[in-house]
Structure formats: structure tokens, C-alpha cells
Amino acid sequence: MKQETIRHSLAHLLAYAVSELYPGIKFGIGPAIKNGFYYDFDFKNPISNEDLPKIENKMKELIKQNIVFKKKNVSKNEAKKIFKNQPYKLELIKELPGKIVSIYQSGEFLDLCKGPHIKSTKEINAEAFKLTKTAGAYWRGNEKNPMLTRIYGLAFDTKKELEEFLKKEKEAEKRDHRILGQKLELFMFDEEIGAGLPLWMPKGEILRHIIEEYLYEELKKAGYQWVRTPHLGNLNLWKTSGHWELYRENMYSPIEIENEKYLIKPMNCPFHVKIYQSKIISYKNLPIKYAELGTVYRYEKSGVLHGLTRVRGFTQDDAHIFCTPEQLTEEVEELLCHGFKIFETFGFKEFNIYLSTRPEKYAGTIKGWEKATNVLKYVLKKLKIKYQVDAGGGVFYGPKIDIKIKDSLGREWQCTTIQVDFNLPKRFNITFINNKGKKEKVYMIHRALLGSMERFIGVLLEHYAGALPFWLSSEQIWLIPVGSQHIEYAREVSEKIQGLQIRDVIKDENETVSKKIREGEIKKIPYLLVVGDKEMKNKTVRVRERGKGDIGEMELEKFLKGLEI
Ligand SMILES: [Zn+2]
Ligand SMILES: [Zn+2]
């Protein structure tokens, strides 16, 4: 709370400094945010990041003056007079309830604000804040309103914390999957196609394919059956499932085909339910596990779209498990263990686990919720997994476990959800024949492990800063012949490499060796093998390993044996 108050007070000081440096400026609002604060301004002449040090220095001057924050309650009429040249403030005053509004005075600067604030700038550590960037922001987030300039600042308790944060941010910037995706030619976006709709380029598709193939095999071994379902479904289906009623704001408008309405699917669940329903299922057949790499489309505001991690169309590694009530515990346990094993294969070992419980609006009975929640708790405890409870954070149809993976920078990424569902089995009336020959409601578990292919690949790129493990690299080895007379030998080597199902490329363009090496390093190729006279004569290769550089001349067989394949 204290930190938030300091951050918000810094926002006032930012506005104060700006008003001193740019007379006649119009003010928007300036709240505290995570790690800092911002303030929105309407500048006569737009400013840029280069102007920030000047403003920051002015703020530091103000802080030194031990400026006091004073709260005053004034009538709305008085407030209107005070802010007569501030159209945005006037708009806010008009909308505030009651007749009295509170304002804060710090030095010459007055702001409409309900507080709280620090007593004086003595409480601020002038070394522990920094203005970071400017950005355009519509007044009140509405694109019909004027575009204001938002100045962002960071603020911490100590200079050390600020420096550490900046360092981490810089590291994160280097790992930005949007930039890496372009540099490594994995995926792209195109304005004419539309926002949030990624295109997978050849190398990106190879990466996806590697992951998909791995999942196909891995899930098959774990007893899943792969299915595939269409991208559209009749509106009636979505009415039955409850999506039309409860999930409509995330779906795109219906498409009309022969007087019937169809919706693009935001989820795969109802389709899998239909496959389950196509046969009479005995308890002896359960559990049944259907898996699909199902591409779904959900409405996201354009402002929140972000590279691959927030998109409008994505492919879930989705699965639905149908089981008897008695099997629920075992299935959840298996799911979790299997999930951790898969994550480990991709190099993730640390997780934060959340258990989300019954929200205000819910389907099913309290008793049912308790039972399912207890199953989830029991499994977490049995596996000795530490978790946090997100009270009321469950989806309307059942409690869930979320797994957030921690990347190499310690950042959390939401990937897995495991949800127990009371809603769909009831709505679609899906049953099995129990051991007494009677129909009984089946239990249904939804689970997406990686979450979506798009998001997961984004996370992988950030985790590894683009230097993906050997098995995930779309181009694993580059062969670099020194001169044209070595191309033939490079081809010989290539044949042997391909015999081991390794993906290689012969770089026979007319470029210098050093240029090719540099390019290979930029593209984060795991191994660059240079072959010239000596290597051709000795039947060897000169190996450059990613991150290590030249590791010497080696017999090809020996090099290939040493690869982790
Ligand atoms: Zn304030
Ligand atoms: Zn589902």
C-alpha cells in the first residue's frame, strides 16, 4: 500500500514537472500501476522519449524541495473553477457523484484526486524511480476520444531494486519472441490478413511439427485417442453447450449457411462430447481420452493482442477425459504427472500451481463442487505439490488446477489448465452404463497441457532466448564448405547426417566462410560444420558449437555419436 501511494504521488509530481516545463498542458489521469506509475497528457506539440530526462530532472528538483501533499474538499462548482482550463478534468468532475470532490495540492500543482498520498516528498527515494517511455493512449481508452501522450515511470523502494528490474527488463527484451520470431523466420503477422492471426513460415512449421509429432506419440502411449473436428458448429450446438449463453462475448458473430446459423468454435469440447455420444459406453470402456490439436478462435480486443501469447486464432493441445466418478482421482493424478514429464522434456522444471474454487455463478450443486474440489486437493497433496488457492477463480462449470510454468528469467506463464466439468455432461446428458446395468452420468475433465501451440512456442522462444534445444531446432546443422571444390565433400557429409534423421543445410552460396558463420550464429544454429582441404583429406569436420565457438576438428562419426538424439 505504501509503495502504491509513493508511486501515485510520483505520478502527481510527474504532472507537476510537466506543467512547469510545458505551460498550458492539459491533464488526463495518473494512477499507480504495477512497478510504477503513468500520467496522460495532451501536449500542444508531441514529445518523445528524448524529452524524458529533462522531465525526470525536474521531478528530482521538486522532490528535493520537500513538497507537501495537502488534501482539500471543495464543492463541485469550486472544482470547476479551479480546473476551468482542463477539459478532461472537467469531464471527470461532471461524472463524480455527490456535491463535494477532493483535490490534492502539492506545491503549485493541483489535481483532482481521492488519494491517499504521502505527506511530503521526503518519503520518496529520488534514486529509485525512472521515467521509461512515452506511448499514445486514447482518453479513457476509447478510440473515438483524442489520443493523449502517456508517460510511464518505474518506482521502487531502493535504487538496487530499480536497477535489477531494468536489467531483467533488458534481458526480457532480448528474449522478446516477437522479435526472435522474425529474426529466426518462424512466424509473421500481416495487416491485410488481420491482427492476432499468425502465419507460420516454413521454419516455424517445422518447429510446430516436431512438437506435434512428439505429442502424438506421447499421448498415444498414455492411452489417448486422437480425433479431429470441424472449425464451425451449428448455433444450436452452442446453445446446448451453454457457450451461446455464457461465452458469447468471446465468440465471433454467426455465419449464415442455408438459413442455418453457424459459429466458429471457441472450444473443442462439444465436438468431443458428440464423438463420445456416438456409441453406448460401458464402465468397462472408461476412461476414454480424446485428444485434438484443435484450432479455435476467440475474440480479443486488438489492444491486448501480443505476438503469439495473445492471439485471436490458436491451436489448443486439447483433450477431454471421460471417466466414472471413482476414476476421477486417478485420472487427475495421471494427468498431472504426465504433464510435468512433458514439460521437463521441453526444459521446464519449475512451476506455480493454482487451485481455483467455486465462483459466484456456477453450474451443478455445492456438494458436487466440494467433491470435485476435494479430489483436486487430495491429488495435489498426494503428489506433494505446493499450490495456492484462487478462491472463487474456477470456471462456471467446475473447479480447476492451473499450472504456470516459470521460465529462465523467473517469469510466470499460464499454460496448463485441468478442469472438472459438471456442466456439459448434464447439458448433453452424457452417460455410461455402470456395473449394475444402469445409466450413470459420466465425469468429464478438460485439459490443455501446453495451452496452445502458439503461446507455448512464444514461451519456448523467450525461455531459450531463441537458442532452442537441438531436437527442437528446425535447422540443426549447417555445413559450410570453404570453397566450391569442397561442396562435393559437404554433400557426402550431408548424406550421412540425413541418414540419422538430422535436419541439415549445405550453405553453398557464394559468400565468405566468416559471413556464413556469423549468419549461423544469428540464426542460432546448434552446430556449424566447416569443411575445407584439411577436413576433406582427413574425412573430418571442423565443429563450431552454439555458444561455444570453434571446438576443433573431429571425425564425423565421433561428432554424430556425441549428439543428443
Ligand atoms: Zn492522486
Ligand atoms: Zn474442453
Coordinates of C-alpha atoms and ligand atoms in Angstrom, one line a residue:
M1 CA 0.0 0.0 0.0
K2 CA 2.8 2.4 1.0
Q3 CA 4.6 1.6 -2.3
E4 CA 1.5 2.2 -4.3
T5 CA 1.0 5.6 -2.5
I6 CA 4.5 6.6 -3.4
R7 CA 4.0 5.5 -7.0
H8 CA 0.8 7.5 -7.2
S9 CA 2.4 10.5 -5.6
L10 CA 5.2 10.3 -8.2
A11 CA 2.5 10.5 -10.9
H12 CA 1.4 13.8 -9.4
L13 CA 5.0 15.0 -9.3
L14 CA 5.4 14.0 -13.0
A15 CA 2.3 16.1 -13.9
Y16 CA 3.7 19.0 -11.7
A17 CA 7.1 18.8 -13.5
V18 CA 5.4 18.6 -16.9
S19 CA 3.2 21.6 -16.1
E20 CA 6.3 23.6 -15.2
L21 CA 8.1 22.7 -18.4
Y22 CA 5.2 22.8 -20.7
P23 CA 2.8 25.6 -19.7
G24 CA -0.7 25.2 -20.9
I25 CA -0.6 21.4 -20.8
K26 CA -3.9 19.5 -20.4
F27 CA -4.0 16.7 -18.0
G28 CA -5.7 13.3 -18.2
I29 CA -5.2 10.9 -15.3
G30 CA -2.2 9.5 -13.5
P31 CA -2.6 6.3 -11.5
A32 CA -0.1 3.9 -9.8
I33 CA 0.4 0.7 -11.8
K34 CA 2.4 -2.5 -11.3
N35 CA 6.1 -1.5 -10.8
G36 CA 5.4 2.2 -11.2
F37 CA 3.0 4.8 -12.5
Y38 CA 1.9 6.8 -15.5
Y39 CA 0.3 10.1 -16.4
D40 CA -1.6 11.0 -19.6
F41 CA -1.1 14.4 -21.1
D42 CA -2.4 16.4 -24.0
F43 CA 0.7 18.2 -25.3
K44 CA 0.4 21.0 -27.8
N45 CA 3.5 19.6 -29.6
P46 CA 4.1 15.9 -29.0
I47 CA 7.1 15.0 -27.0
S48 CA 9.3 11.9 -27.3
N49 CA 11.5 9.7 -25.2
E50 CA 14.3 12.1 -25.6
D51 CA 12.4 14.7 -23.5
L52 CA 12.1 12.3 -20.5
P53 CA 15.5 13.0 -18.8
K54 CA 14.6 16.7 -18.7
I55 CA 11.3 15.9 -17.0
E56 CA 12.9 13.4 -14.7
N57 CA 15.4 16.0 -13.6
K58 CA 12.6 18.5 -12.9
M59 CA 10.9 15.9 -10.8
K60 CA 14.1 15.3 -8.8
E61 CA 14.3 19.0 -8.2
L62 CA 10.8 19.0 -6.9
I63 CA 11.4 16.0 -4.6
K64 CA 14.4 17.9 -3.0
Q65 CA 12.1 20.8 -2.1
N66 CA 10.1 18.6 0.4
I67 CA 6.8 19.4 -1.2
V68 CA 3.8 18.7 1.0
F69 CA 0.7 16.9 -0.3
K70 CA -2.4 18.6 1.0
K71 CA -5.9 17.3 0.6
K72 CA -8.8 19.7 0.3
N73 CA -12.5 19.0 -0.1
V74 CA -14.2 21.6 -2.4
S75 CA -17.6 22.0 -3.9
K76 CA -18.1 20.8 -7.5
N77 CA -18.5 24.4 -8.6
E78 CA -15.3 25.5 -7.0
A79 CA -13.6 22.5 -8.6
K80 CA -14.9 23.5 -12.0
K81 CA -13.4 27.0 -11.5
I82 CA -10.0 25.5 -10.4
F83 CA -9.9 23.2 -13.5
K84 CA -11.5 25.7 -15.9
N85 CA -8.7 25.2 -18.4
Q86 CA -8.6 21.4 -18.0
P87 CA -11.3 19.9 -20.2
Y88 CA -10.5 16.3 -19.2
K89 CA -10.7 17.1 -15.5
L90 CA -14.0 18.9 -16.1
E91 CA -15.4 15.8 -17.7
L92 CA -14.4 13.8 -14.7
I93 CA -15.8 16.3 -12.2
K94 CA -19.1 16.2 -14.1
E95 CA -19.3 12.4 -13.6
L96 CA -18.3 12.3 -9.9
P97 CA -21.2 11.5 -7.5
G98 CA -22.1 14.0 -4.7
K99 CA -21.5 17.7 -4.4
I100 CA -18.1 17.6 -2.9
V101 CA -14.9 16.5 -4.6
S102 CA -11.4 16.1 -3.2
I103 CA -8.4 17.7 -4.6
Y104 CA -4.7 17.4 -3.7
Q105 CA -2.3 20.3 -3.7
S106 CA 1.4 19.7 -3.9
G107 CA 3.4 23.0 -4.4
E108 CA 1.8 24.9 -7.3
F109 CA 0.1 21.8 -8.7
L110 CA -3.5 20.9 -8.1
D111 CA -5.0 17.6 -9.1
L112 CA -8.5 16.1 -8.8
C113 CA -7.9 13.0 -6.7
K114 CA -9.3 11.0 -3.9
G115 CA -5.9 10.0 -2.6
P116 CA -4.3 8.7 -0.5
H117 CA -0.9 10.4 -0.8
I118 CA 2.4 10.6 1.0
K119 CA 2.8 13.5 3.5
S120 CA 5.7 15.0 1.7
T121 CA 8.3 14.2 -1.0
K122 CA 10.7 13.4 1.8
E123 CA 9.2 9.9 1.7
I124 CA 10.4 9.4 -1.9
N125 CA 13.7 7.9 -2.7
A126 CA 14.7 10.1 -5.7
E127 CA 17.3 7.4 -6.8
A128 CA 14.7 4.7 -7.1
F129 CA 12.4 6.0 -9.8
K130 CA 12.8 6.5 -13.5
L131 CA 10.7 7.7 -16.4
T132 CA 10.9 5.0 -19.0
K133 CA 8.8 5.7 -22.1
T134 CA 6.1 7.6 -23.9
A135 CA 3.2 6.0 -25.6
G136 CA -0.1 7.0 -27.3
A137 CA -3.2 6.4 -25.2
Y138 CA -6.8 7.3 -26.1
W139 CA -8.5 9.3 -23.4
R140 CA -10.4 6.8 -21.3
G141 CA -9.2 4.0 -23.5
N142 CA -11.8 4.9 -26.2
E143 CA -10.6 5.2 -29.8
K144 CA -13.3 7.8 -30.5
N145 CA -11.6 10.1 -28.0
P146 CA -8.4 12.2 -28.5
M147 CA -5.1 10.5 -28.4
L148 CA -3.0 11.6 -25.4
T149 CA 0.6 11.1 -24.6
R150 CA 1.2 8.7 -21.7
I151 CA 4.5 8.9 -19.8
Y152 CA 5.4 5.8 -18.0
G153 CA 7.6 5.6 -14.9
L154 CA 9.1 2.9 -12.7
A155 CA 9.4 3.3 -8.9
F156 CA 10.8 1.0 -6.2
D157 CA 11.9 1.4 -2.7
T158 CA 15.6 1.2 -3.4
K159 CA 18.0 2.1 -6.3
K160 CA 19.1 -1.5 -6.3
E161 CA 15.6 -2.8 -6.9
L162 CA 15.2 -0.4 -9.8
E163 CA 18.5 -1.4 -11.3
E164 CA 17.7 -5.1 -11.0
F165 CA 14.3 -4.5 -12.6
L166 CA 15.8 -2.6 -15.5
K167 CA 18.4 -5.3 -16.0
K168 CA 15.8 -8.0 -16.1
E169 CA 13.7 -6.0 -18.5
K170 CA 16.6 -5.6 -20.8
E171 CA 17.2 -9.3 -20.7
A172 CA 13.5 -9.9 -21.4
E173 CA 13.7 -7.5 -24.4
K174 CA 16.4 -9.6 -25.9
R175 CA 14.1 -12.6 -25.5
D176 CA 11.0 -11.0 -26.9
H177 CA 9.5 -13.8 -29.0
R178 CA 8.0 -11.3 -31.5
I179 CA 11.5 -10.1 -32.4
L180 CA 13.0 -13.6 -32.3
G181 CA 10.2 -15.0 -34.4
Q182 CA 11.1 -12.5 -37.2
K183 CA 14.8 -13.0 -36.9
L184 CA 14.6 -16.7 -37.0
E185 CA 11.8 -16.6 -39.7
L186 CA 9.4 -18.7 -37.7
F187 CA 6.1 -16.7 -37.9
M188 CA 4.7 -13.4 -39.1
F189 CA 1.6 -11.2 -39.0
D190 CA 0.1 -9.3 -41.9
E191 CA -2.2 -6.3 -41.6
E192 CA -4.2 -7.4 -44.6
I193 CA -4.9 -10.8 -43.0
G194 CA -5.8 -9.3 -39.7
A195 CA -4.5 -8.7 -36.2
G196 CA -3.9 -11.7 -33.9
L197 CA -3.8 -14.2 -36.8
P198 CA -0.2 -15.6 -37.1
L199 CA 1.2 -17.1 -40.2
W200 CA 3.6 -20.0 -39.7
M201 CA 6.6 -19.7 -42.1
P202 CA 8.5 -22.9 -43.3
K203 CA 10.9 -23.0 -40.3
G204 CA 8.2 -22.2 -37.8
E205 CA 6.1 -25.0 -39.3
I206 CA 8.9 -27.5 -38.9
L207 CA 9.1 -26.5 -35.2
R208 CA 5.4 -26.9 -34.7
H209 CA 5.5 -30.2 -36.5
I210 CA 8.3 -31.5 -34.2
I211 CA 6.2 -30.6 -31.2
E212 CA 3.0 -32.1 -32.7
E213 CA 4.7 -35.3 -33.5
Y214 CA 6.1 -35.6 -30.1
L215 CA 2.6 -35.0 -28.6
Y216 CA 1.0 -37.5 -30.9
E217 CA 3.4 -40.3 -29.8
E218 CA 3.5 -39.3 -26.1
L219 CA -0.3 -39.1 -25.8
K220 CA -0.9 -42.3 -27.7
K221 CA 1.4 -44.1 -25.3
A222 CA -0.7 -42.6 -22.4
G223 CA -3.9 -44.1 -23.8
Y224 CA -5.3 -41.1 -25.6
Q225 CA -7.1 -41.4 -28.9
W226 CA -6.6 -38.6 -31.4
V227 CA -9.7 -37.1 -33.1
R228 CA -10.2 -34.2 -35.4
T229 CA -13.3 -31.9 -35.5
P230 CA -14.5 -29.0 -37.7
H231 CA -14.0 -25.3 -37.2
L232 CA -17.7 -24.5 -37.4
G233 CA -20.6 -25.7 -35.5
N234 CA -24.3 -25.0 -35.7
L235 CA -25.6 -22.4 -33.4
N236 CA -27.9 -25.0 -31.8
L237 CA -24.9 -26.9 -30.6
W238 CA -23.6 -23.8 -28.8
K239 CA -26.9 -23.2 -27.3
T240 CA -27.0 -26.7 -25.9
S241 CA -23.4 -26.4 -24.6
G242 CA -24.2 -23.1 -22.9
H243 CA -21.5 -21.2 -24.8
W244 CA -24.1 -19.1 -26.5
E245 CA -25.5 -18.0 -23.2
L246 CA -22.3 -17.7 -21.1
Y247 CA -19.4 -17.3 -23.5
R248 CA -20.8 -15.2 -26.3
E249 CA -18.6 -12.1 -25.8
N250 CA -15.6 -14.2 -26.7
M251 CA -17.1 -15.6 -29.9
Y252 CA -17.4 -14.2 -33.4
S253 CA -20.8 -13.5 -34.9
P254 CA -22.7 -16.3 -36.5
I255 CA -22.3 -17.1 -40.2
E256 CA -25.4 -18.0 -42.2
I257 CA -25.4 -21.0 -44.4
E258 CA -28.7 -22.2 -46.0
N259 CA -30.8 -20.4 -43.4
E260 CA -28.9 -22.0 -40.5
K261 CA -26.6 -20.2 -38.3
Y262 CA -23.1 -21.4 -37.6
L263 CA -20.4 -20.3 -35.1
I264 CA -16.7 -20.5 -35.4
K265 CA -15.6 -22.7 -32.5
P266 CA -14.0 -21.1 -29.4
M267 CA -13.6 -24.5 -27.9
N268 CA -13.5 -28.1 -29.0
C269 CA -15.4 -29.6 -26.1
P270 CA -18.9 -30.1 -27.6
F271 CA -17.5 -31.8 -30.6
H272 CA -15.7 -34.4 -28.4
V273 CA -18.9 -34.9 -26.4
K274 CA -20.6 -35.8 -29.7
I275 CA -18.0 -38.3 -30.5
Y276 CA -18.4 -39.8 -27.0
Q277 CA -22.2 -40.0 -27.5
S278 CA -21.9 -41.8 -30.8
K279 CA -21.7 -45.2 -29.0
I280 CA -23.1 -46.7 -25.9
I281 CA -20.3 -46.7 -23.4
S282 CA -19.9 -49.2 -20.6
Y283 CA -17.9 -48.6 -17.4
K284 CA -15.6 -51.2 -18.8
N285 CA -14.6 -48.8 -21.7
L286 CA -13.8 -46.0 -19.3
P287 CA -11.7 -43.9 -19.1
I288 CA -12.0 -42.6 -22.7
K289 CA -9.5 -39.9 -23.6
Y290 CA -9.9 -37.9 -26.8
A291 CA -7.1 -35.6 -27.8
E292 CA -7.1 -33.0 -30.6
L293 CA -4.8 -30.2 -31.8
G294 CA -7.9 -28.1 -32.3
T295 CA -7.7 -24.7 -33.8
V296 CA -10.1 -22.3 -32.1
Y297 CA -11.0 -18.6 -32.5
R298 CA -11.8 -16.2 -29.7
Y299 CA -12.5 -12.5 -29.7
E300 CA -9.7 -10.5 -28.1
K301 CA -9.6 -6.7 -28.2
S302 CA -7.0 -5.5 -30.6
G303 CA -5.3 -3.6 -27.8
V304 CA -4.5 -6.7 -25.8
L305 CA -3.1 -8.8 -28.7
H306 CA 0.5 -9.6 -28.1
G307 CA 2.7 -11.7 -30.5
L308 CA 1.9 -15.4 -30.1
T309 CA 1.0 -15.2 -26.5
R310 CA -2.3 -13.3 -27.1
V311 CA -3.9 -14.1 -30.4
R312 CA -7.3 -14.4 -32.0
G313 CA -6.8 -17.8 -33.6
F314 CA -4.8 -20.6 -31.9
T315 CA -4.4 -24.3 -31.7
Q316 CA -5.0 -25.9 -28.4
D317 CA -3.4 -29.2 -27.4
D318 CA -6.8 -30.1 -26.1
A319 CA -8.1 -33.3 -24.5
H320 CA -11.2 -34.5 -22.8
I321 CA -11.2 -37.3 -20.4
F322 CA -14.5 -39.2 -19.7
C323 CA -14.4 -41.3 -16.6
T324 CA -16.5 -42.8 -13.8
P325 CA -16.7 -40.9 -10.5
E326 CA -14.4 -43.5 -9.0
Q327 CA -11.8 -42.9 -11.6
L328 CA -11.6 -39.2 -11.2
T329 CA -8.8 -39.1 -8.6
E330 CA -6.6 -41.5 -10.6
E331 CA -7.1 -39.6 -13.8
V332 CA -6.3 -36.2 -12.3
E333 CA -3.1 -37.7 -10.8
E334 CA -2.1 -39.3 -14.0
L335 CA -2.7 -36.1 -15.9
L336 CA -0.5 -34.0 -13.6
C337 CA 2.3 -36.5 -13.5
H338 CA 2.2 -36.9 -17.3
G339 CA 2.1 -33.1 -17.7
F340 CA 5.2 -32.5 -15.6
K341 CA 7.0 -35.2 -17.5
I342 CA 6.2 -33.5 -20.8
F343 CA 7.2 -30.0 -19.5
E344 CA 10.5 -31.5 -18.4
T345 CA 11.2 -32.7 -21.9
F346 CA 10.9 -29.2 -23.1
G347 CA 13.3 -28.0 -20.4
F348 CA 10.8 -26.5 -17.8
K349 CA 11.3 -27.7 -14.2
E350 CA 9.7 -25.0 -12.1
F351 CA 6.0 -24.4 -11.8
N352 CA 3.5 -22.4 -9.8
I353 CA 0.3 -24.3 -9.2
Y354 CA -3.1 -22.7 -8.5
L355 CA -6.3 -24.4 -7.4
S356 CA -9.4 -22.4 -8.4
T357 CA -12.6 -22.9 -6.5
R358 CA -16.3 -22.2 -6.9
P359 CA -17.2 -18.8 -8.3
E360 CA -20.4 -16.9 -7.6
K361 CA -22.1 -18.1 -10.7
Y362 CA -21.8 -21.9 -11.0
A363 CA -23.3 -24.9 -12.6
G364 CA -24.1 -28.1 -10.6
T365 CA -24.6 -28.5 -6.9
I366 CA -22.4 -27.3 -4.0
K367 CA -22.0 -30.9 -3.0
G368 CA -20.7 -31.8 -6.4
W369 CA -18.3 -28.8 -6.3
E370 CA -17.0 -29.9 -2.9
K371 CA -16.4 -33.4 -4.0
A372 CA -14.5 -32.4 -7.2
T373 CA -12.5 -29.7 -5.3
N374 CA -11.6 -32.3 -2.7
V375 CA -10.4 -34.6 -5.4
L376 CA -8.1 -32.0 -6.8
K377 CA -6.8 -31.1 -3.3
Y378 CA -6.2 -34.7 -2.5
V379 CA -4.2 -35.3 -5.6
L380 CA -2.1 -32.2 -5.1
K381 CA -1.4 -33.3 -1.5
K382 CA -0.6 -36.8 -2.5
L383 CA 1.9 -35.7 -5.1
K384 CA 3.3 -33.3 -2.5
I385 CA 2.7 -30.3 -4.8
K386 CA 2.7 -26.9 -3.2
Y387 CA -0.2 -24.8 -4.5
Q388 CA -2.1 -21.5 -4.0
V389 CA -5.8 -21.3 -3.7
D390 CA -7.5 -18.9 -6.1
A391 CA -10.8 -18.7 -4.1
G392 CA -13.8 -18.2 -6.5
G393 CA -11.5 -18.4 -9.5
G394 CA -13.0 -21.5 -11.0
V395 CA -14.8 -21.5 -14.3
F396 CA -18.6 -21.7 -14.0
Y397 CA -18.7 -25.4 -14.8
G398 CA -16.2 -26.7 -12.3
P399 CA -13.0 -26.3 -10.2
K400 CA -9.6 -26.3 -11.9
I401 CA -5.9 -26.6 -11.5
D402 CA -3.7 -24.2 -13.4
I403 CA -0.1 -24.8 -14.0
K404 CA 2.0 -21.7 -14.7
I405 CA 5.5 -22.5 -15.9
K406 CA 8.5 -20.5 -14.8
D407 CA 10.9 -19.5 -17.5
S408 CA 14.7 -18.9 -17.2
L409 CA 14.1 -15.3 -16.1
G410 CA 11.6 -16.5 -13.4
R411 CA 8.6 -15.1 -15.3
E412 CA 5.3 -17.0 -14.9
W413 CA 3.4 -18.2 -18.0
Q414 CA -0.1 -19.6 -17.8
C415 CA -0.1 -22.8 -19.8
T416 CA -2.0 -25.8 -18.4
T417 CA -5.5 -26.0 -17.1
I418 CA -7.2 -29.1 -15.8
Q419 CA -10.9 -28.6 -15.3
V420 CA -13.5 -30.9 -13.9
D421 CA -16.8 -30.2 -15.6
F422 CA -20.3 -30.6 -14.3
N423 CA -22.0 -28.6 -17.0
L424 CA -21.5 -30.3 -20.3
P425 CA -22.3 -33.9 -19.1
K426 CA -25.6 -32.5 -17.8
R427 CA -26.4 -30.3 -20.8
F428 CA -25.7 -33.1 -23.3
N429 CA -26.9 -35.8 -21.0
I430 CA -23.8 -37.9 -21.4
T431 CA -23.8 -41.2 -19.6
F432 CA -22.2 -44.6 -19.3
I433 CA -23.7 -48.0 -18.3
N434 CA -22.5 -48.8 -14.8
N435 CA -21.8 -52.2 -13.3
K436 CA -25.4 -52.6 -12.3
G437 CA -26.5 -52.1 -15.9
K438 CA -27.9 -48.6 -15.2
K439 CA -27.2 -45.3 -16.9
E440 CA -25.0 -43.0 -14.9
K441 CA -23.6 -39.5 -15.5
V442 CA -20.1 -39.6 -16.7
Y443 CA -17.4 -37.3 -15.3
M444 CA -15.6 -35.1 -17.8
I445 CA -12.2 -33.5 -17.4
H446 CA -11.0 -30.8 -19.8
R447 CA -7.3 -30.3 -20.1
A448 CA -4.9 -28.3 -22.3
L449 CA -1.4 -29.1 -21.4
L450 CA 0.8 -26.7 -23.3
G451 CA -2.2 -24.4 -23.6
S452 CA -1.9 -23.5 -27.2
M453 CA 0.8 -24.2 -29.7
E454 CA 1.2 -20.5 -30.4
R455 CA 1.5 -19.5 -26.8
F456 CA 3.8 -22.4 -25.9
I457 CA 6.2 -21.6 -28.8
G458 CA 6.2 -18.0 -27.7
V459 CA 7.2 -19.1 -24.2
L460 CA 9.8 -21.5 -25.5
L461 CA 11.4 -18.8 -27.6
E462 CA 11.6 -16.4 -24.6
H463 CA 12.8 -19.2 -22.2
Y464 CA 15.7 -20.1 -24.5
A465 CA 16.2 -16.7 -26.0
G466 CA 15.7 -18.3 -29.4
A467 CA 18.5 -20.9 -28.9
L468 CA 16.2 -23.8 -28.9
P469 CA 17.4 -27.3 -27.8
F470 CA 18.9 -29.4 -30.6
W471 CA 15.8 -31.6 -31.0
L472 CA 13.5 -28.5 -31.5
S473 CA 15.8 -26.7 -33.9
S474 CA 14.3 -26.5 -37.4
E475 CA 17.8 -26.4 -38.8
Q476 CA 20.1 -28.4 -36.6
I477 CA 23.4 -28.4 -38.6
W478 CA 24.8 -26.1 -41.3
L479 CA 27.5 -27.4 -43.5
I480 CA 29.8 -24.7 -44.6
P481 CA 32.2 -25.6 -47.5
V482 CA 35.2 -23.3 -47.6
G483 CA 35.4 -23.2 -51.4
S484 CA 33.4 -24.6 -54.3
Q485 CA 35.8 -27.5 -54.5
H486 CA 34.6 -28.7 -51.1
I487 CA 30.8 -28.8 -51.9
E488 CA 31.1 -32.4 -53.1
Y489 CA 32.5 -33.4 -49.8
A490 CA 29.9 -31.4 -47.9
R491 CA 27.2 -33.4 -49.8
E492 CA 28.9 -36.6 -48.7
V493 CA 28.8 -35.5 -45.1
S494 CA 25.2 -34.3 -45.5
E495 CA 24.1 -37.8 -46.7
K496 CA 25.4 -39.4 -43.5
I497 CA 23.8 -36.7 -41.4
Q498 CA 20.4 -37.2 -43.0
G499 CA 20.7 -40.9 -42.5
L500 CA 20.3 -40.1 -38.8
Q501 CA 17.1 -38.0 -39.4
I502 CA 19.0 -34.9 -38.6
R503 CA 18.0 -31.7 -40.3
D504 CA 20.9 -30.1 -42.1
V505 CA 21.5 -27.4 -44.7
I506 CA 24.5 -27.0 -47.1
K507 CA 25.5 -23.4 -47.2
D508 CA 26.9 -23.3 -50.7
E509 CA 26.1 -19.7 -51.5
N510 CA 29.0 -17.6 -52.9
E511 CA 29.8 -15.9 -49.5
T512 CA 32.8 -15.9 -47.3
V513 CA 33.1 -18.5 -44.6
S514 CA 33.1 -15.9 -41.8
K515 CA 29.9 -14.3 -43.1
K516 CA 28.2 -17.7 -43.1
I517 CA 29.4 -18.4 -39.6
R518 CA 28.1 -15.0 -38.4
E519 CA 24.7 -15.7 -40.1
G520 CA 24.6 -19.2 -38.5
E521 CA 25.2 -17.6 -35.1
I522 CA 22.4 -15.0 -35.6
K523 CA 20.1 -17.8 -36.6
K524 CA 21.1 -19.7 -33.5
I525 CA 22.0 -22.9 -35.4
P526 CA 23.2 -25.5 -32.9
Y527 CA 26.2 -26.7 -35.0
L528 CA 28.1 -25.2 -37.9
L529 CA 30.4 -27.7 -39.6
V530 CA 33.1 -26.1 -41.7
V531 CA 34.8 -28.3 -44.4
G532 CA 37.9 -27.4 -46.4
D533 CA 41.0 -29.1 -47.8
K534 CA 42.2 -30.5 -44.5
E535 CA 38.8 -31.9 -43.5
M536 CA 38.2 -33.3 -46.9
K537 CA 41.6 -35.1 -46.8
N538 CA 41.2 -36.4 -43.2
K539 CA 37.5 -37.2 -43.6
T540 CA 36.7 -34.9 -40.7
V541 CA 34.6 -31.8 -40.0
R542 CA 35.6 -28.6 -38.1
V543 CA 32.9 -28.1 -35.5
R544 CA 31.5 -24.8 -34.2
E545 CA 29.1 -25.3 -31.3
R546 CA 26.4 -22.7 -30.5
G547 CA 27.5 -20.6 -27.5
K548 CA 31.0 -22.2 -27.5
G549 CA 32.5 -21.3 -30.9
D550 CA 35.2 -23.5 -32.5
I551 CA 35.6 -26.8 -30.7
G552 CA 38.0 -28.3 -33.1
E553 CA 38.4 -30.8 -35.9
M554 CA 36.6 -34.0 -35.4
E555 CA 35.9 -37.3 -37.1
L556 CA 32.4 -37.1 -38.5
E557 CA 31.3 -40.4 -36.8
K558 CA 32.6 -39.2 -33.5
F559 CA 30.8 -35.9 -33.8
L560 CA 27.5 -37.5 -34.8
K561 CA 27.7 -40.0 -31.9
G562 CA 28.1 -37.2 -29.5
L563 CA 24.8 -35.5 -30.5
E564 CA 21.9 -35.8 -28.1
I565 CA 19.5 -37.5 -30.4
Ligands
ZN1 ZN -3.7 11.4 -6.5
ZN2 ZN -13.0 -28.6 -23.1

